[in-house]
Short mmCIF file of C-alpha atoms in Angstrom, two decimals:
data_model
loop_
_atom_site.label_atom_id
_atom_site.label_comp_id
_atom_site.label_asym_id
_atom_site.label_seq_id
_atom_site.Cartn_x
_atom_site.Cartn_y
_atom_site.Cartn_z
CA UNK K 5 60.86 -17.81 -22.65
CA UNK K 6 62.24 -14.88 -20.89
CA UNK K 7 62.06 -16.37 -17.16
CA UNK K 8 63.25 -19.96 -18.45
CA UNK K 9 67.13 -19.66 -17.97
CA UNK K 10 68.77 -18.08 -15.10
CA UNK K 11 70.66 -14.91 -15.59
CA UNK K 12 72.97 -12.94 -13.91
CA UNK K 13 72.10 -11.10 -10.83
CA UNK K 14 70.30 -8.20 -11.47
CA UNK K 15 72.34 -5.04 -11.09
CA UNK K 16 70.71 -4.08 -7.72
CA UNK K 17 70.29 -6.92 -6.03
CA UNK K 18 67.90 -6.63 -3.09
CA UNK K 19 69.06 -7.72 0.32
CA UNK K 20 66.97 -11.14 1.49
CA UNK K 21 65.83 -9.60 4.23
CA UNK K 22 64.12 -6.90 2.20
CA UNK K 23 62.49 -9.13 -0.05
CA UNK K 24 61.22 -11.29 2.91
CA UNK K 25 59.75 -7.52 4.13
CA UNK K 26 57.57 -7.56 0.90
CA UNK K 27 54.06 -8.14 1.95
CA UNK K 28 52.91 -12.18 1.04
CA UNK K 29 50.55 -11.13 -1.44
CA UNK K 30 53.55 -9.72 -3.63
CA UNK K 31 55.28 -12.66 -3.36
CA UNK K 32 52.76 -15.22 -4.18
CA UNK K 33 52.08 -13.42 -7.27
CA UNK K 34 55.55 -13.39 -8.05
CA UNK K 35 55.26 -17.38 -7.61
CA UNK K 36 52.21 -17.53 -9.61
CA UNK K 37 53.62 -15.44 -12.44
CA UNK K 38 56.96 -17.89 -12.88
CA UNK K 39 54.95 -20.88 -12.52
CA UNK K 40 52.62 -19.44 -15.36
CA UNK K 41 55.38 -18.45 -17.45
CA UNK K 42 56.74 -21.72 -16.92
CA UNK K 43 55.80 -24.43 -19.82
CA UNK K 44 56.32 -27.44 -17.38
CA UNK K 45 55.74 -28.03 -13.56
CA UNK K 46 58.43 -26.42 -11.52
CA UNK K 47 60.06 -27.83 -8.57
CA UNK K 48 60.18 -24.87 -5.33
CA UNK K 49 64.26 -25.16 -5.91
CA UNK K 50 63.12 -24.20 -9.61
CA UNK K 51 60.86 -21.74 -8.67
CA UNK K 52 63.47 -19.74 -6.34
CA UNK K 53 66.00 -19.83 -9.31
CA UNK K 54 63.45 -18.31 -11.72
CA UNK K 55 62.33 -15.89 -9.31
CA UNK K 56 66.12 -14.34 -8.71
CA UNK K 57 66.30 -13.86 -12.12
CA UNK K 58 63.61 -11.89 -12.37
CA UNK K 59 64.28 -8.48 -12.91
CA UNK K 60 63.41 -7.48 -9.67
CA UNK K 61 63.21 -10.29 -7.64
CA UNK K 62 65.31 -10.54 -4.73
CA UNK K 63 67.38 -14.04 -3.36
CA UNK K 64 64.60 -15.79 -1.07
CA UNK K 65 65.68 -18.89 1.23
CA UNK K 66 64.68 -22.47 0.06
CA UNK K 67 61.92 -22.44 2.96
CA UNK K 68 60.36 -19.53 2.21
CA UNK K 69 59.17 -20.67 -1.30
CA UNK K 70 58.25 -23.59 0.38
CA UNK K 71 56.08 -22.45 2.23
CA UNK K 72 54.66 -19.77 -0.59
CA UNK K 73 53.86 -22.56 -2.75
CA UNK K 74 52.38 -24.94 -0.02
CA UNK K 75 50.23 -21.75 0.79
CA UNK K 76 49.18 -21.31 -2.78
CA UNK K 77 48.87 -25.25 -3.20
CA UNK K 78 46.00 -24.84 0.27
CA UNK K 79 44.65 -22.13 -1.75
CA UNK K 80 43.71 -24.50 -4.60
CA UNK K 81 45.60 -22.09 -7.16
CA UNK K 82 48.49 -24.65 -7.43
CA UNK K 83 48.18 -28.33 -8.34
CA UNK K 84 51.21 -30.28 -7.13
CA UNK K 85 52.75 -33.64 -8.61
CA UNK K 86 55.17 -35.79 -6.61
CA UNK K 87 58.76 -35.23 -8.29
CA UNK K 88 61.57 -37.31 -6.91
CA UNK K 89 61.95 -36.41 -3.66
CA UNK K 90 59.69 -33.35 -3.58
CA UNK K 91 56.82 -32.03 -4.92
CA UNK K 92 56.26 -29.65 -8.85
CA UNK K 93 54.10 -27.37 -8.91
CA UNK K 94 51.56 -26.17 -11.84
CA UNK K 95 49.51 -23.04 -11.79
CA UNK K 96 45.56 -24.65 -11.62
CA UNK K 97 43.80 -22.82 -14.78
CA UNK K 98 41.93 -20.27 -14.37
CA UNK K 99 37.94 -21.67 -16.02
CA UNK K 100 38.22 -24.82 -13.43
CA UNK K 101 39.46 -22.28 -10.50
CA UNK K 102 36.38 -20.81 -11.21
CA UNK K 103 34.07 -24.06 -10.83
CA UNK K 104 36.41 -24.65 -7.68
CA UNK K 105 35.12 -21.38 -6.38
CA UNK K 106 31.55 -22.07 -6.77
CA UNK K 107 31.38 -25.43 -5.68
CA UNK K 108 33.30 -24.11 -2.39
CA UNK K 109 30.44 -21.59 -2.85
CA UNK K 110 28.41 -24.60 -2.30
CA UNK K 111 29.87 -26.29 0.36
CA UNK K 112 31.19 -23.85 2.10
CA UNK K 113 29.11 -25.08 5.37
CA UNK K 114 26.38 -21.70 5.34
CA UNK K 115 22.93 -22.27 4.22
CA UNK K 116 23.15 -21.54 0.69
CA UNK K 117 19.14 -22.28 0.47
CA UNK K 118 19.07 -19.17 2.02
CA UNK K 119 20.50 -17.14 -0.78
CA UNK K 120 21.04 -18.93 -3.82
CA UNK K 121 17.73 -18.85 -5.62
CA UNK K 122 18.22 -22.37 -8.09
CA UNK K 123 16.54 -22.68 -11.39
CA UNK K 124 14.88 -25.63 -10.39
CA UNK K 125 14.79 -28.08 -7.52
CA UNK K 126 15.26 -31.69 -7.44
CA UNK K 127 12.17 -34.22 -8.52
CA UNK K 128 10.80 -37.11 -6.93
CA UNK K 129 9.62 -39.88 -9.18
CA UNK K 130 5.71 -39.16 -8.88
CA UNK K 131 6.69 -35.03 -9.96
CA UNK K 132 9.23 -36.49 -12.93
CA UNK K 133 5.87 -38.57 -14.15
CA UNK K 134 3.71 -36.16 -13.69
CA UNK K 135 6.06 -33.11 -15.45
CA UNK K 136 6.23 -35.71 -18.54
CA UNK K 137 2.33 -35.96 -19.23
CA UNK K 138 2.15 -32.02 -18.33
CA UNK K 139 4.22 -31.33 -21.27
CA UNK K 140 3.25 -34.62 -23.63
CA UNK K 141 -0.46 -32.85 -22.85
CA UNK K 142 -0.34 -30.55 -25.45
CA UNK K 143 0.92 -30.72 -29.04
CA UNK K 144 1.91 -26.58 -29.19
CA UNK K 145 4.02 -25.61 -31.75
CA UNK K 146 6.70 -24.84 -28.85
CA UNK K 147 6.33 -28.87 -28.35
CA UNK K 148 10.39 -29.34 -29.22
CA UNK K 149 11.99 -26.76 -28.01
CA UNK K 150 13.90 -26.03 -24.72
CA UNK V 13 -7.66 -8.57 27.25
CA UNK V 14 -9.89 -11.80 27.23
CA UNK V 15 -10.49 -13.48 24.23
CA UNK V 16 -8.96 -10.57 22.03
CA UNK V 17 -5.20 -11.82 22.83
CA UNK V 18 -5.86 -15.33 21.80
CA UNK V 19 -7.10 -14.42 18.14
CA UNK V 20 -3.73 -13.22 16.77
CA UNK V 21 -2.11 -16.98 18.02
CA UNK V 22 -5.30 -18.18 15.90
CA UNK V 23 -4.85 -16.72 12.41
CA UNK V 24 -1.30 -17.65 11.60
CA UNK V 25 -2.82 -21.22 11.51
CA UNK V 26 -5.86 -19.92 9.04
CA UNK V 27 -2.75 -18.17 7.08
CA UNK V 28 -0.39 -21.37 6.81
CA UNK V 29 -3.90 -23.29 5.63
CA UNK V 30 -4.58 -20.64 3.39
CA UNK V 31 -0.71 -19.62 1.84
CA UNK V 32 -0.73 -22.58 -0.99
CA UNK V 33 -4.07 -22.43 -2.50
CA UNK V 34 -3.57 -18.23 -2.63
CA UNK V 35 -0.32 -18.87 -4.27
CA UNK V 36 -1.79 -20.89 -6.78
CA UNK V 37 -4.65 -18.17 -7.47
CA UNK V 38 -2.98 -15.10 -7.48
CA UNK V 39 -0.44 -13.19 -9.69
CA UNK V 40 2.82 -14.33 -8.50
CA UNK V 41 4.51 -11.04 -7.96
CA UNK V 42 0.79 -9.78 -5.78
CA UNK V 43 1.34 -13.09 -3.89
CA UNK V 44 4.95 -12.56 -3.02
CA UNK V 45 3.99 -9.32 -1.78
CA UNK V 46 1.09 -10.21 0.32
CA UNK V 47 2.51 -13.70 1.67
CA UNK V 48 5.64 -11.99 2.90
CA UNK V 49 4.00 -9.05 4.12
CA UNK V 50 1.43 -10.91 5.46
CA UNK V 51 4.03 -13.36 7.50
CA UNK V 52 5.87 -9.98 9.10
CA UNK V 53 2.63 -8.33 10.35
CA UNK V 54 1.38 -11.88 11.76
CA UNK V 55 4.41 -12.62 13.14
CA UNK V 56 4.31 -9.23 15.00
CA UNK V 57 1.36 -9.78 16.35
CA UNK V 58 2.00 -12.97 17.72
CA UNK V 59 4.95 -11.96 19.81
CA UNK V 60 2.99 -9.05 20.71
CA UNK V 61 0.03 -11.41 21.65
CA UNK V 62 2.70 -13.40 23.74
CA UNK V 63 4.13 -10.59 25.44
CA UNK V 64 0.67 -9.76 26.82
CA UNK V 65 -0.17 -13.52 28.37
CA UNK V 66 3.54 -13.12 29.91
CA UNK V 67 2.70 -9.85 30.98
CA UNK V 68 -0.73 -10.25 32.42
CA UNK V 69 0.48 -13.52 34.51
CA UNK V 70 3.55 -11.74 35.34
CA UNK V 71 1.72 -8.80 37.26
CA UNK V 72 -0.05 -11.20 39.24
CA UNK V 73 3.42 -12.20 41.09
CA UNK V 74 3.76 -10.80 44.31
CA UNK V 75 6.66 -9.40 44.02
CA UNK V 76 6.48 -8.06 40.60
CA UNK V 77 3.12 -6.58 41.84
CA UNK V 78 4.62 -4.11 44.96
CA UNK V 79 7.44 -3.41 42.55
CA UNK V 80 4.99 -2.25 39.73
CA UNK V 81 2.66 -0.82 42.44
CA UNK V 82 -0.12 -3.05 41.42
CA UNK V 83 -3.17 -4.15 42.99
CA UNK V 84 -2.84 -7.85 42.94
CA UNK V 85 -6.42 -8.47 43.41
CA UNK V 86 -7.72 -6.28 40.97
CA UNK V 87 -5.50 -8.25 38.48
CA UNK V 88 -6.89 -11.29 39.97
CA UNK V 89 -10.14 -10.38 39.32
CA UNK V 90 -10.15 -8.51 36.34
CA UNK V 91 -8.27 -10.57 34.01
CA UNK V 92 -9.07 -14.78 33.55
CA UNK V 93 -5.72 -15.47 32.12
CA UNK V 94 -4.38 -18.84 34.28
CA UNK V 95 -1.04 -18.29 35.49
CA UNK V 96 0.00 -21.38 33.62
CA UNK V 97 -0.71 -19.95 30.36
CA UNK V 98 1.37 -16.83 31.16
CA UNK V 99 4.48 -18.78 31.93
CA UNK V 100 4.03 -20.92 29.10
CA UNK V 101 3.54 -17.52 26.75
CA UNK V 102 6.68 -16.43 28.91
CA UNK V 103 8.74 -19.43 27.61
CA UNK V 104 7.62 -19.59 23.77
CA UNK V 105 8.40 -15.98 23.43
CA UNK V 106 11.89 -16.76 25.01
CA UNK V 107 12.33 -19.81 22.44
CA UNK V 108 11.05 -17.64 19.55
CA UNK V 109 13.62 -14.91 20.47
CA UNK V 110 16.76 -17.27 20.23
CA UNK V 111 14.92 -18.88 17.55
CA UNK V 112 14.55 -15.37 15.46
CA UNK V 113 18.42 -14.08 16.51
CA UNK V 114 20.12 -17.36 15.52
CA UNK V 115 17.87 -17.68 12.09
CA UNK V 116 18.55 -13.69 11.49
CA UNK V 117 22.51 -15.00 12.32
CA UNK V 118 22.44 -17.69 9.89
CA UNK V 119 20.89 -15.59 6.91
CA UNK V 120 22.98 -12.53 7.46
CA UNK V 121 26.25 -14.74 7.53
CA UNK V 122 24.73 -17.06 4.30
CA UNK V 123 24.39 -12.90 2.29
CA UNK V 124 27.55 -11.54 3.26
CA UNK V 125 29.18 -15.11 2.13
CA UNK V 126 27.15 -14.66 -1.24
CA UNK V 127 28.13 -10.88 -1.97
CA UNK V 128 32.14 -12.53 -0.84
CA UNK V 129 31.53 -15.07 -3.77
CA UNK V 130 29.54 -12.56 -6.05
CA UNK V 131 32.76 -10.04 -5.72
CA UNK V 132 35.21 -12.61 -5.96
CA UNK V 133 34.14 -13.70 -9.29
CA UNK V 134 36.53 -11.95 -11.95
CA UNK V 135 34.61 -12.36 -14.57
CA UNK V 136 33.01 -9.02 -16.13
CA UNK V 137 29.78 -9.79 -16.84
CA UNK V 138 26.82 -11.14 -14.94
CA UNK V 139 27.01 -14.96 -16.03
CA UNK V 140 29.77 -17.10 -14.74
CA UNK V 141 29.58 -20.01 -16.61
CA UNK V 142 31.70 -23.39 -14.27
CA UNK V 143 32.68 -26.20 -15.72
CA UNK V 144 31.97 -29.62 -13.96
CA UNK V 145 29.20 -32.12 -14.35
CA UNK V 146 26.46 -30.66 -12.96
CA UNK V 147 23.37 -29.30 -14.14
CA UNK V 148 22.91 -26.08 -12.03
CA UNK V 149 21.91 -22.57 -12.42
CA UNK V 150 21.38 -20.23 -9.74
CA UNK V 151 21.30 -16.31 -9.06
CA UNK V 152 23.99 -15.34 -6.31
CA UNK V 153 22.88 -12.11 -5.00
CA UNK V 154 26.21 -9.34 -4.84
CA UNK V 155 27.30 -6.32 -5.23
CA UNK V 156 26.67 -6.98 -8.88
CA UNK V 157 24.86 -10.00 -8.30
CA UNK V 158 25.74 -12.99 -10.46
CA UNK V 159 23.88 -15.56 -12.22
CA UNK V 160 26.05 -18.89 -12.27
CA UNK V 161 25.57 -21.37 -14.82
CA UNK V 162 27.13 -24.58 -15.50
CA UNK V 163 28.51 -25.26 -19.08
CA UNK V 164 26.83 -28.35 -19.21
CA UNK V 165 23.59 -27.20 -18.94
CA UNK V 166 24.66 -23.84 -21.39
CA UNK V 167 25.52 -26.83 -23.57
CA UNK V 168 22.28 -28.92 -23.46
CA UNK V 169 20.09 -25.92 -23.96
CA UNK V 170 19.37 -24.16 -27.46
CA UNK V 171 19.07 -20.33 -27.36
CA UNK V 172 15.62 -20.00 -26.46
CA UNK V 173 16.14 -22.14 -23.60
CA UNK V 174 18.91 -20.17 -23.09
CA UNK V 175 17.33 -17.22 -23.01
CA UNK V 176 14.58 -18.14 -20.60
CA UNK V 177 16.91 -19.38 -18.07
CA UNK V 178 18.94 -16.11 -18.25
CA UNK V 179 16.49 -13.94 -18.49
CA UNK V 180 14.13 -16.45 -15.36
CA UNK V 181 17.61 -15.55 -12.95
CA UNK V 182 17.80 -12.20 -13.84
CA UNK V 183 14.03 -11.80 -12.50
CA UNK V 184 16.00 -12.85 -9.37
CA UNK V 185 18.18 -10.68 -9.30
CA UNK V 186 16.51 -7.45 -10.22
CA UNK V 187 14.16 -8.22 -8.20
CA UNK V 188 16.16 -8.86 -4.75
CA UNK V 189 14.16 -11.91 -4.60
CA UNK V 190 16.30 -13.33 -1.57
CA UNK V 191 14.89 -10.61 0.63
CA UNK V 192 11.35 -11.74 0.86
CA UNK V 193 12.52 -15.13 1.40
CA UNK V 194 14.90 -13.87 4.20
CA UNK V 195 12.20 -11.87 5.15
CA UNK V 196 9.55 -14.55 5.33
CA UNK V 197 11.57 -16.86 6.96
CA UNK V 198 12.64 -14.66 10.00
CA UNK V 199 9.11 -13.80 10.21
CA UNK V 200 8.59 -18.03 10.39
CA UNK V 201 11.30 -18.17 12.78
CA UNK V 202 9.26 -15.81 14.95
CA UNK V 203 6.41 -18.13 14.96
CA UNK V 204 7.09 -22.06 13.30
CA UNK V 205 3.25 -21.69 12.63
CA UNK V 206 4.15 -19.48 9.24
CA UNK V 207 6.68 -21.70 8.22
CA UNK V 208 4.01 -22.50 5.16
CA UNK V 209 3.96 -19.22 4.43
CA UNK V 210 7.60 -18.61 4.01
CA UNK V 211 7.72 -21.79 1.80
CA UNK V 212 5.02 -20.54 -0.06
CA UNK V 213 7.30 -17.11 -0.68
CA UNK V 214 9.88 -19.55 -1.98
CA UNK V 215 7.40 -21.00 -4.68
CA UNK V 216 6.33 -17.51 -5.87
CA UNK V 217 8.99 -16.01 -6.11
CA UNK V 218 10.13 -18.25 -8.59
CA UNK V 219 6.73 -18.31 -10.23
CA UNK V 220 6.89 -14.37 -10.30
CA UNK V 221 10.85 -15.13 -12.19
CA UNK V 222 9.03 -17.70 -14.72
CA UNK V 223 6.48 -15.48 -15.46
CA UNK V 224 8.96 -12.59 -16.32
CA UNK V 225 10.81 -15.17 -18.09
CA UNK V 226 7.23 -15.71 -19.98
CA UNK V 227 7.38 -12.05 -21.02
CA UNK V 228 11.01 -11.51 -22.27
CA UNK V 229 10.63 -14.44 -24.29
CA UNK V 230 7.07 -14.03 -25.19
CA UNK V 231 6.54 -18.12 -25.16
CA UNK V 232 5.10 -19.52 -21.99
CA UNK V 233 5.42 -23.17 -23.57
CA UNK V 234 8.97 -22.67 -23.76
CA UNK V 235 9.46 -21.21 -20.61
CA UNK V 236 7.78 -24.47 -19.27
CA UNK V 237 9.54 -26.72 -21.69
CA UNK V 238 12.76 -25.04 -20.47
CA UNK V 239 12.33 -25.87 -16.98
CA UNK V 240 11.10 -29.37 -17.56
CA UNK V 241 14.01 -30.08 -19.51
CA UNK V 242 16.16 -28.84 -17.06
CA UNK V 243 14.43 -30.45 -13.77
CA UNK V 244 14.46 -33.88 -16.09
CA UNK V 245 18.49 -33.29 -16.42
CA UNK V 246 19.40 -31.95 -12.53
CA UNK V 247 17.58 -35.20 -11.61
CA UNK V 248 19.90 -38.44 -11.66
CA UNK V 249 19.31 -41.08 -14.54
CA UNK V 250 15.85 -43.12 -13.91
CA UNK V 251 14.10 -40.25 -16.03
CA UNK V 252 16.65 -39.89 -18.54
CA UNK V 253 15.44 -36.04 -20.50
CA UNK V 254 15.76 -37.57 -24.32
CA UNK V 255 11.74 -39.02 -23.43
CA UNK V 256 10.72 -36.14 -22.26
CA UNK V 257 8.06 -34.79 -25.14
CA UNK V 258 7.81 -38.15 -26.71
CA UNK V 259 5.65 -39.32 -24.02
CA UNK V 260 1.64 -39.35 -24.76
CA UNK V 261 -0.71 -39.21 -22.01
CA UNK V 262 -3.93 -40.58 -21.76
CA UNK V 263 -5.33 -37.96 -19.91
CA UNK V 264 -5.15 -34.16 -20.65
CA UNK V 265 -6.20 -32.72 -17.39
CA UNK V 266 -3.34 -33.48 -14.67
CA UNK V 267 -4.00 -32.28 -11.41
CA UNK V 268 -0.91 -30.57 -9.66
CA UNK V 269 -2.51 -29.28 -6.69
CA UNK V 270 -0.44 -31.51 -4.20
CA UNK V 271 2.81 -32.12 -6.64
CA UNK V 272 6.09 -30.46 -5.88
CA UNK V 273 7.04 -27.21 -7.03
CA UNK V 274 8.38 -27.98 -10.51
CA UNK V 275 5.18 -29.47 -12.00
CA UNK V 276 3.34 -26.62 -10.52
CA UNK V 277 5.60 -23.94 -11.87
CA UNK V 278 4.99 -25.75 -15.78
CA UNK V 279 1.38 -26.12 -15.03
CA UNK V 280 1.42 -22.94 -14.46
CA UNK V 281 2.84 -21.69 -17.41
CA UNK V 282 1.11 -24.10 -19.74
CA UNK V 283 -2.34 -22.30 -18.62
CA UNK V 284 -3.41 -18.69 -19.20
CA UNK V 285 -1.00 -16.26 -17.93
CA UNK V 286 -1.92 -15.50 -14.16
CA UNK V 287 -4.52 -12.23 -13.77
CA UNK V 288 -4.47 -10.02 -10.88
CA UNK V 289 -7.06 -10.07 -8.37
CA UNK V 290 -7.89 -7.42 -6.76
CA UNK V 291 -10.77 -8.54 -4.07
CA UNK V 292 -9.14 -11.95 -3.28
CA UNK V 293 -6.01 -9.56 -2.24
CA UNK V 294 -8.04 -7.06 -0.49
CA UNK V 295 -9.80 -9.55 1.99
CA UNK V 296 -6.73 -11.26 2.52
CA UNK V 297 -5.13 -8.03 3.74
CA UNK V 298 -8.25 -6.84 6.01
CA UNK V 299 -8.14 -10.22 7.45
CA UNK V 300 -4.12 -9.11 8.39
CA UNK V 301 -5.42 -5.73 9.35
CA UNK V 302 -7.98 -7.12 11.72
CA UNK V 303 -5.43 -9.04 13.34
CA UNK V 304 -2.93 -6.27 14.07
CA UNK V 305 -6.24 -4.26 15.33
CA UNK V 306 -6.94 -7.37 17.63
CA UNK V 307 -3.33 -6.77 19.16
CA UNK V 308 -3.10 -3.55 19.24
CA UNK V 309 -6.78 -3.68 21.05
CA UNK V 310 -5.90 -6.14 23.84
CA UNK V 311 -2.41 -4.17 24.22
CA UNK V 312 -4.92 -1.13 25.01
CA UNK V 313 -6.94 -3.30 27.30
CA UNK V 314 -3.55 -4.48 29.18
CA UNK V 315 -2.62 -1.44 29.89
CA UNK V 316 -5.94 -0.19 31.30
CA UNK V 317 -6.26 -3.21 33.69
CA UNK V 318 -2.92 -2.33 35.11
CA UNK V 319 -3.67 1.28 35.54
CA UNK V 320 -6.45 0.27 37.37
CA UNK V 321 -5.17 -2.11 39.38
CA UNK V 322 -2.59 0.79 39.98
CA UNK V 323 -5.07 3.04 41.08
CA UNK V 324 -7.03 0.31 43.23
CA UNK V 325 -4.16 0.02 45.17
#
């Protein structure tokens, strides 16, 4: 994998403080795209090596990839493992990021009653025995399918 | 003035009686219509009716009076509405204003929250299939809307059932089906006495997405089978789905009128598709009608009393 060894310094090496000037969106998909190109979890010491030798990634400080990763990890786009004395990280995949989404949809504390028009609502026990003899009722030819 | 004010307070109770049994009578997408238009207009003229107790009582204060340049004892004499009932008019059209901002607060905030989710969603099309447990399927209204279904239930379903649920939330959508429910329910917020109503705009609206459902599919019986199966599934084990359609009932005629919505919805869809009905509309919206005329009418007399108390002074 092209990202999995560290290489030399890239021939223009930019200065720390300009990376750190990047805006935090940049850099946290710079984090997410070593951690996917990664084939095991990476440690944020791991993650820092990887991303210098990127072709144009610049030298960040231990903290600040720290505290990209915890930010992505509070995002719910990371999933972290304890690791010795730390913490790897693993990019969460993208289907159940998704369901994470939605059920956040869910419970994101707004009345989602008010929107979210539901296929069907819940049953009590009298509707559940009265939906069964409204469809044993009638022997249509539609009788099995659904 | 008179009696005149009292009757638009009167016929959002006749309308919350009358909401279910319409429902069940008339063609869903006629019902939406009328039910939500229905709970607007009343709702209008209730505040309006309110506004003219408060009004009325309030030109009778003294001071109020000399700063209108009223008569007070023309007022006095003129119009029979107690004092008591004006301040208590006064205080349920204060109630029903918070009430209305903080309902028209909560929906607004729950819409732009769906559109967030409905724009956030990278995937291309319009159904987002999620993986989990859970047996759900719902239209998110966006900016393009998106109809979210989980696998589980993709899974459980065979294509026809499939394609009834798809094409049941795409009624939703095309339809902006979460704006007469928003609609209704400010208009309930306005006055709790139409909260039927609004719940009856929740029914038919997904009546009037069953029924287009019915017609994409051509199979009402599936349709119905579909969202038996389904209601059988989101429901937690004591009715496990496999028995559904191996049961046999003794009786053939099974009476839905006071069962929740899901049994109505197959009923409904196991009888004759629903017809339109034209007269049982049209008295429904004179009797509306009548009712605006009723406020509009004691507005009118309102506003000669104080004119004349005005001039009597």
């Amino acid at each position: 994998m092209r990202d999995a060894a560290p290489r030399h310094p890239p021939a223009e090496p930019a200065a720390p403080a300009e990376s750190l000037r990047r805006p935090a969106g940049a850099l946290e998909a710079e984090v997410m795209a070593v951690l996917r190109a990664a084939d095991a979890p990476l440690s944020p010491g791991q993650v820092r090596e990887r991303l210098a030798a990127r072709p144009r990634g610049g030298e960040l400080s231990y903290s600040t990839v720290v505290t990209i990763v915890s930010r992505l990890h509070a995002k719910g786009l990371l999933a972290r493992a304890r690791a010795g004395r730390g913490f790897a990280y693993t990019p969460v995949d993208p289907a159940s990021l998704a369901a994470g989404q939605m059920s956040r949809a869910l419970d994101a504390g707004v009345d989602h009653g008010a929107v979210l028009t539901r296929f069907v609502s819940g049953l009590s026990g009298r509707d559940a025995r009265l939906l069964r003899r409204l469809l044993a009722g009638g022997e249509g030819p539609g009788q099995d399918r659904g | 003035m008179r009696l005149l004010v009292y009757l638009p307070l009167l016929i959002p109770l006749l309308a919350a009686l009358a909401a279910r049994p319409l429902a069940a009578r008339l063609e869903p997408r006629d019902a939406t219509w009328l039910l939500t238009v229905a709970a607007v207009v009343l709702a209008g003229c209730s505040t309006v009716a309110l506004a003219l107790l408060a009004a009325s009582a309030a030109a009778r204060v003294p001071a109020l009076a000399s700063m209108g340049d009223y008569s007070q004892s023309v007022v006095h004499r003129a119009d029979p509405t107690p004092a008591v009932t004006g301040a208590v008019a006064a205080l349920v059209l204060t109630g029903a204003a918070v009430a209305v901002t903080v309902a028209f607060r909560h929906r607004a905030r729950a819409l732009a929250e769906s559109y967030r989710r409905a724009a956030r969603l990278h995937d291309d099309g319009t159904v987002v299939v999620v993986r989990g447990t859970a047996v759900e399927a719902y239209a998110l209204p966006g900016w393009p809307g998106r109809i979210v279904v989980s696998g589980r239930l993709l899974e459980a379903l065979d294509e026809p059932g499939r394609a009834a649920l798809l094409a049941h939330e795409r009624a939703h959508l095309a339809g902006r089906h979460h704006l007469f429910t928003t609609v209704a329910h400010l208009a309930a917020a306005a006055n709790p006495v139409l909260l039927p109503l609004a719940r009856t705009v929740d029914y038919t609206v997904e009546r009037w997405a069953d029924e287009h459902a019915a017609q994409v599919t051509g199979d009402r019986r599936l349709v119905a089978v579909t969202i038996g199966r389904v209601a059988m599934m989101a429901t937690p084990a004591r009715w496990p789905a496999a028995t559904l359609g191996m049961v046999r009932a003794g009786s053939h005629r099974v009476s839905v009128a006071w069962a929740g919505p899901v049994p109505r919805r197959v009923a409904a869809l196991l009888g004759p598709p629903p017809r339109s009905r034209v007269l049982l509309v049209a008295a429904a919206v004179l009797i509306v009608m009548l009712t605006g005329a009723c406020a509009v009418q004691a507005a009118r007399d309102l506003h000669a009393l104080l004119e004349l108390a005005r001039a009597g002074h």
